[in-house]
CSV table of C-alpha atoms in Angstrom, one decimal:
chain,number,residue,atom,x,y,z
A,1,LYS,CA,0.1,0.0,0.1
A,2,ALA,CA,1.5,3.4,-0.9
A,3,PRO,CA,1.8,5.8,1.9
A,4,ALA,CA,-0.8,8.9,2.0
A,5,VAL,CA,0.5,11.9,0.4
A,6,GLY,CA,-0.5,15.4,1.2
A,7,LYS,CA,-1.2,18.4,-1.4
A,8,LEU,CA,2.3,19.2,-1.4
A,9,GLY,CA,3.5,15.6,-2.1
A,10,LEU,CA,4.7,15.0,1.2
A,11,LYS,CA,4.2,11.7,3.2
A,12,ARG,CA,1.8,11.8,6.1
A,13,PHE,CA,2.0,8.5,7.5
A,14,TYR,CA,5.4,6.7,8.3
A,15,GLU,CA,6.4,3.0,8.8
A,16,ARG,CA,8.7,2.3,11.8
A,17,THR,CA,12.2,0.9,10.8
A,18,GLN,CA,13.7,0.6,14.0
A,19,SER,CA,12.9,1.2,17.7
A,20,ILE,CA,15.6,2.0,20.3
A,21,GLU,CA,14.7,1.3,23.7
A,22,PRO,CA,15.9,3.2,26.8
A,23,PHE,CA,19.2,2.2,28.2
A,24,TYR,CA,20.8,4.9,30.4
A,25,THR,CA,19.2,6.8,33.3
A,26,GLY,CA,22.3,8.5,34.5
A,27,GLY,CA,24.9,7.2,36.3
A,28,PRO,CA,28.1,5.2,35.6
A,29,LEU,CA,28.8,4.3,32.1
A,30,ALA,CA,31.9,2.5,30.4
A,31,LEU,CA,33.0,2.8,26.9
A,32,SER,CA,35.1,-0.4,25.6
A,33,ARG,CA,38.4,0.1,24.2
A,34,SER,CA,37.5,-0.5,20.6
A,35,GLY,CA,34.5,1.8,21.0
A,36,ALA,CA,32.2,-0.8,19.6
A,37,ILE,CA,30.1,-1.1,22.9
A,38,VAL,CA,29.2,0.9,26.1
A,39,ALA,CA,27.9,-0.3,29.2
A,40,CYS,CA,25.2,1.9,30.6
A,41,GLY,CA,24.2,1.9,34.0
A,42,CYS,CA,20.2,1.9,34.1
A,43,GLY,CA,18.9,1.9,37.6
A,44,GLY,CA,19.8,-1.7,39.1
A,45,GLN,CA,20.5,-2.9,35.8
A,46,VAL,CA,23.6,-2.5,33.2
A,47,LYS,CA,22.9,-2.7,29.3
A,48,ILE,CA,25.6,-3.4,27.0
A,49,VAL,CA,24.8,-1.5,23.9
A,50,ASP,CA,25.9,-1.3,20.6
A,51,VAL,CA,27.5,2.1,19.8
A,52,THR,CA,26.9,2.1,16.0
A,53,THR,CA,23.3,0.8,16.0
A,54,GLY,CA,21.9,1.9,19.7
A,55,ALA,CA,20.7,-1.8,19.7
A,56,VAL,CA,20.8,-3.3,23.7
A,57,LEU,CA,23.2,-6.5,23.2
A,58,GLN,CA,22.5,-7.7,26.8
A,59,ASP,CA,20.6,-6.6,29.9
A,60,ILE,CA,22.5,-7.6,33.0
A,61,GLU,CA,20.4,-7.5,36.3
A,62,ALA,CA,23.5,-6.2,38.3
A,63,ASP,CA,21.9,-4.7,41.6
A,64,GLY,CA,18.8,-4.8,43.2
A,65,GLU,CA,18.8,-1.4,44.1
A,66,GLN,CA,21.5,0.9,42.3
A,67,VAL,CA,24.8,0.2,40.1
A,68,THR,CA,27.3,2.7,41.4
A,69,ALA,CA,30.4,1.6,39.1
A,70,ILE,CA,31.0,-0.3,36.3
A,71,ALA,CA,34.0,-1.0,34.1
A,72,LEU,CA,34.6,-3.3,30.9
A,73,SER,CA,37.9,-5.4,30.7
A,74,PRO,CA,40.2,-4.7,28.1
A,75,ASN,CA,39.3,-7.6,25.8
A,76,GLU,CA,35.6,-6.8,26.2
A,77,GLN,CA,34.6,-10.1,27.2
A,78,GLU,CA,34.0,-9.1,30.9
A,79,LEU,CA,32.2,-6.6,32.7
A,80,VAL,CA,32.6,-5.5,36.5
A,81,THR,CA,29.9,-3.8,38.5
A,82,SER,CA,29.4,-2.6,41.9
A,83,GLY,CA,25.9,-1.5,43.7
A,84,ARG,CA,24.3,-0.4,47.0
A,85,ASP,CA,24.2,-4.1,47.8
A,86,PHE,CA,28.1,-3.5,48.9
A,87,LEU,CA,29.2,-6.0,46.4
A,88,VAL,CA,31.6,-6.5,43.5
A,89,LYS,CA,30.4,-8.6,40.7
A,90,THR,CA,31.9,-9.9,37.4
A,91,TRP,CA,29.9,-10.9,34.3
A,92,ASP,CA,30.3,-12.6,31.2
A,93,VAL,CA,29.5,-9.9,28.4
A,94,SER,CA,28.3,-12.3,25.8
A,95,SER,CA,25.9,-14.4,27.8
A,96,GLY,CA,25.1,-11.8,30.6
A,97,THR,CA,25.7,-14.7,33.5
A,98,LYS,CA,27.4,-13.9,36.7
A,99,SER,CA,30.9,-15.2,37.3
A,100,ARG,CA,32.5,-14.1,40.7
A,101,MET,CA,31.1,-12.1,43.5
A,102,TRP,CA,32.8,-10.7,46.7
A,103,LYS,CA,32.3,-8.0,49.3
A,104,SER,CA,33.4,-4.5,48.2
A,105,GLY,CA,35.0,-3.4,51.7
A,106,GLN,CA,34.2,-3.3,55.6
A,107,GLY,CA,30.6,-2.7,56.7
A,108,THR,CA,28.7,-0.5,54.5
A,109,SER,CA,31.4,0.7,52.1
A,110,TYR,CA,30.5,0.9,48.8
A,111,VAL,CA,32.4,1.4,45.3
A,112,GLN,CA,32.3,4.8,43.7
A,113,ARG,CA,34.5,3.9,40.7
A,114,LEU,CA,35.9,0.8,39.1
A,115,CYS,CA,38.9,0.3,36.4
A,116,TYR,CA,40.8,-2.8,35.0
A,117,ASP,CA,44.3,-3.0,34.5
A,118,GLU,CA,45.5,-3.1,31.0
A,119,THR,CA,46.0,-7.0,31.1
A,120,GLY,CA,42.7,-7.5,32.6
A,121,THR,CA,43.8,-9.5,35.7
A,122,LEU,CA,43.7,-6.6,38.3
A,123,VAL,CA,40.4,-4.5,39.3
A,124,ALA,CA,40.8,-1.3,41.3
A,125,GLY,CA,37.8,0.4,43.1
A,126,GLY,CA,37.6,3.6,45.0
A,127,CYS,CA,35.6,3.5,47.8
A,128,SER,CA,33.2,5.5,50.2
A,129,ASP,CA,35.3,4.9,53.1
A,130,PHE,CA,38.4,6.5,51.8
A,131,VAL,CA,40.1,3.2,50.8
A,132,VAL,CA,41.6,2.3,47.3
A,133,ARG,CA,41.2,-1.5,47.2
A,134,VAL,CA,42.6,-3.7,44.4
A,135,TRP,CA,41.2,-7.1,43.8
A,136,ASP,CA,42.6,-10.1,41.7
A,137,ALA,CA,39.7,-10.2,38.9
A,138,GLY,CA,39.9,-13.9,38.3
A,139,ARG,CA,39.9,-15.0,41.8
A,140,GLY,CA,38.0,-12.1,43.7
A,141,PHE,CA,40.3,-11.6,46.5
A,142,ALA,CA,41.7,-8.4,48.0
A,143,THR,CA,45.4,-7.6,46.8
A,144,HIS,CA,45.8,-4.2,48.0
A,145,ASN,CA,44.2,-2.0,50.6
A,146,LEU,CA,45.7,1.3,50.2
A,147,LYS,CA,44.8,3.9,52.9
A,148,GLY,CA,45.8,7.5,53.1
A,149,HIS,CA,42.6,9.8,51.3
A,150,GLY,CA,40.8,11.7,53.7
A,151,ALA,CA,37.5,11.9,51.6
A,152,ILE,CA,35.5,9.6,49.4
A,153,VAL,CA,37.7,8.1,46.5
A,154,THR,CA,35.9,9.2,43.2
A,155,SER,CA,38.3,8.0,40.7
A,156,VAL,CA,40.8,5.4,39.7
A,157,CYS,CA,43.3,4.6,37.1
A,158,PHE,CA,46.0,2.2,36.4
A,159,GLY,CA,49.3,3.3,35.0
A,160,ALA,CA,50.8,1.5,31.8
A,161,THR,CA,52.3,-1.9,32.6
A,162,PRO,CA,55.9,-1.7,32.7
A,163,ARG,CA,57.4,-3.9,30.1
A,164,THR,CA,60.7,-4.5,31.8
A,165,ASP,CA,59.2,-5.0,35.1
A,166,PRO,CA,55.5,-5.5,35.5
A,167,ASN,CA,55.8,-5.2,39.5
A,168,LYS,CA,56.5,-1.3,39.2
A,169,LEU,CA,52.8,-0.9,38.1
A,170,LEU,CA,51.3,2.2,39.4
A,171,LEU,CA,47.9,3.2,40.3
A,172,PHE,CA,46.2,6.6,40.4
A,173,SER,CA,43.2,7.7,42.8
A,174,GLY,CA,41.5,10.7,42.9
A,175,ALA,CA,39.2,12.0,45.9
A,176,ASP,CA,36.4,14.4,46.9
A,177,ASP,CA,38.5,16.6,48.4
A,178,GLY,CA,40.6,17.1,45.0
A,179,GLU,CA,43.4,15.2,46.1
A,180,VAL,CA,45.2,12.9,43.7
A,181,ARG,CA,47.4,10.2,45.2
A,182,VAL,CA,50.1,7.8,43.2
A,183,TRP,CA,50.7,4.1,44.7
A,184,ALA,CA,53.3,1.8,43.8
A,185,LEU,CA,51.6,-1.5,44.2
A,186,ALA,CA,54.7,-3.3,44.7
A,187,THR,CA,55.4,-1.8,48.2
A,188,LYS,CA,51.8,-0.8,49.0
A,189,THR,CA,52.9,2.8,49.5
A,190,CYS,CA,52.2,6.2,48.3
A,191,LYS,CA,54.7,7.5,46.2
A,192,ALA,CA,53.2,11.2,45.6
A,193,VAL,CA,50.3,13.4,46.4
A,194,LEU,CA,49.1,15.9,43.9
A,195,LYS,CA,47.1,19.1,44.5
A,196,GLY,CA,45.6,20.8,41.4
A,197,HIS,CA,41.9,20.7,42.1
A,198,ASP,CA,39.4,22.3,44.5
A,199,SER,CA,36.6,19.9,44.4
A,200,ALA,CA,35.9,15.9,43.3
A,201,VAL,CA,38.2,14.4,41.0
A,202,THR,CA,35.8,13.1,38.3
A,203,ALA,CA,38.0,11.5,35.7
A,204,MET,CA,41.5,10.2,35.3
A,205,VAL,CA,43.4,8.8,32.2
A,206,ILE,CA,46.8,8.1,31.5
A,207,ASP,CA,48.5,9.4,27.8
A,208,VAL,CA,51.0,6.9,27.1
A,209,PRO,CA,53.1,8.3,24.2
A,210,THR,CA,53.8,11.4,26.8
A,211,LYS,CA,53.4,9.4,29.7
A,212,SER,CA,51.2,12.2,31.4
A,213,LEU,CA,48.5,11.8,33.7
A,214,LEU,CA,45.0,13.6,32.6
A,215,THR,CA,42.3,14.6,35.4
A,216,ALA,CA,39.3,16.5,35.6
A,217,GLY,CA,37.0,17.8,38.3
A,218,ARG,CA,34.0,19.3,39.3
A,219,ASP,CA,35.8,22.4,39.6
A,220,ARG,CA,35.9,22.6,35.6
A,221,VAL,CA,39.8,22.2,35.8
A,222,VAL,CA,41.6,19.5,33.4
A,223,GLY,CA,45.0,19.2,34.5
């Protein structure tokens, strides 16, 4: 049947060719390294979305209340989440099934931000009890509890893995008070404290070619 056409030759009725369901309600999200998929927090769910088409590839029931942090592994095959249930969980992206689960910290501590190292073997979490925690992603046990921040840890980022000595891996963390700390994982010590923000550090990334750390905060400063 031909579409109805008005006096000016314009269509008045249209057939739907594609629908995009809601997949993001604000909160955490994580873009894959290839840029092909993005994991979006949607209440207590995480939706894996194809960036090109907008199609929801996987719908994961991650938390009964609210997802607070998510990260995708470098190979894009695993997702790690944390929520108000005070648990950290890993998921198989292709099937949506839960792989492992462990406590996010002591008492009612929850994770504010998550990230993988570039090998996908370690997961770091910035926690509400001011502690930076590192876990073995494959077995779910804590390898580091890094204390020193005086506020909620709002951002975490692994440095590039040194090719000559992987044990010299660094971890960077930013807090709600604007402070950035540099941690040496081998010795479990803080190597430096950086102060360039007046409010919460909301994002951190390593620029590998220049060996630089870029940070951004709620003070609208990028440093």
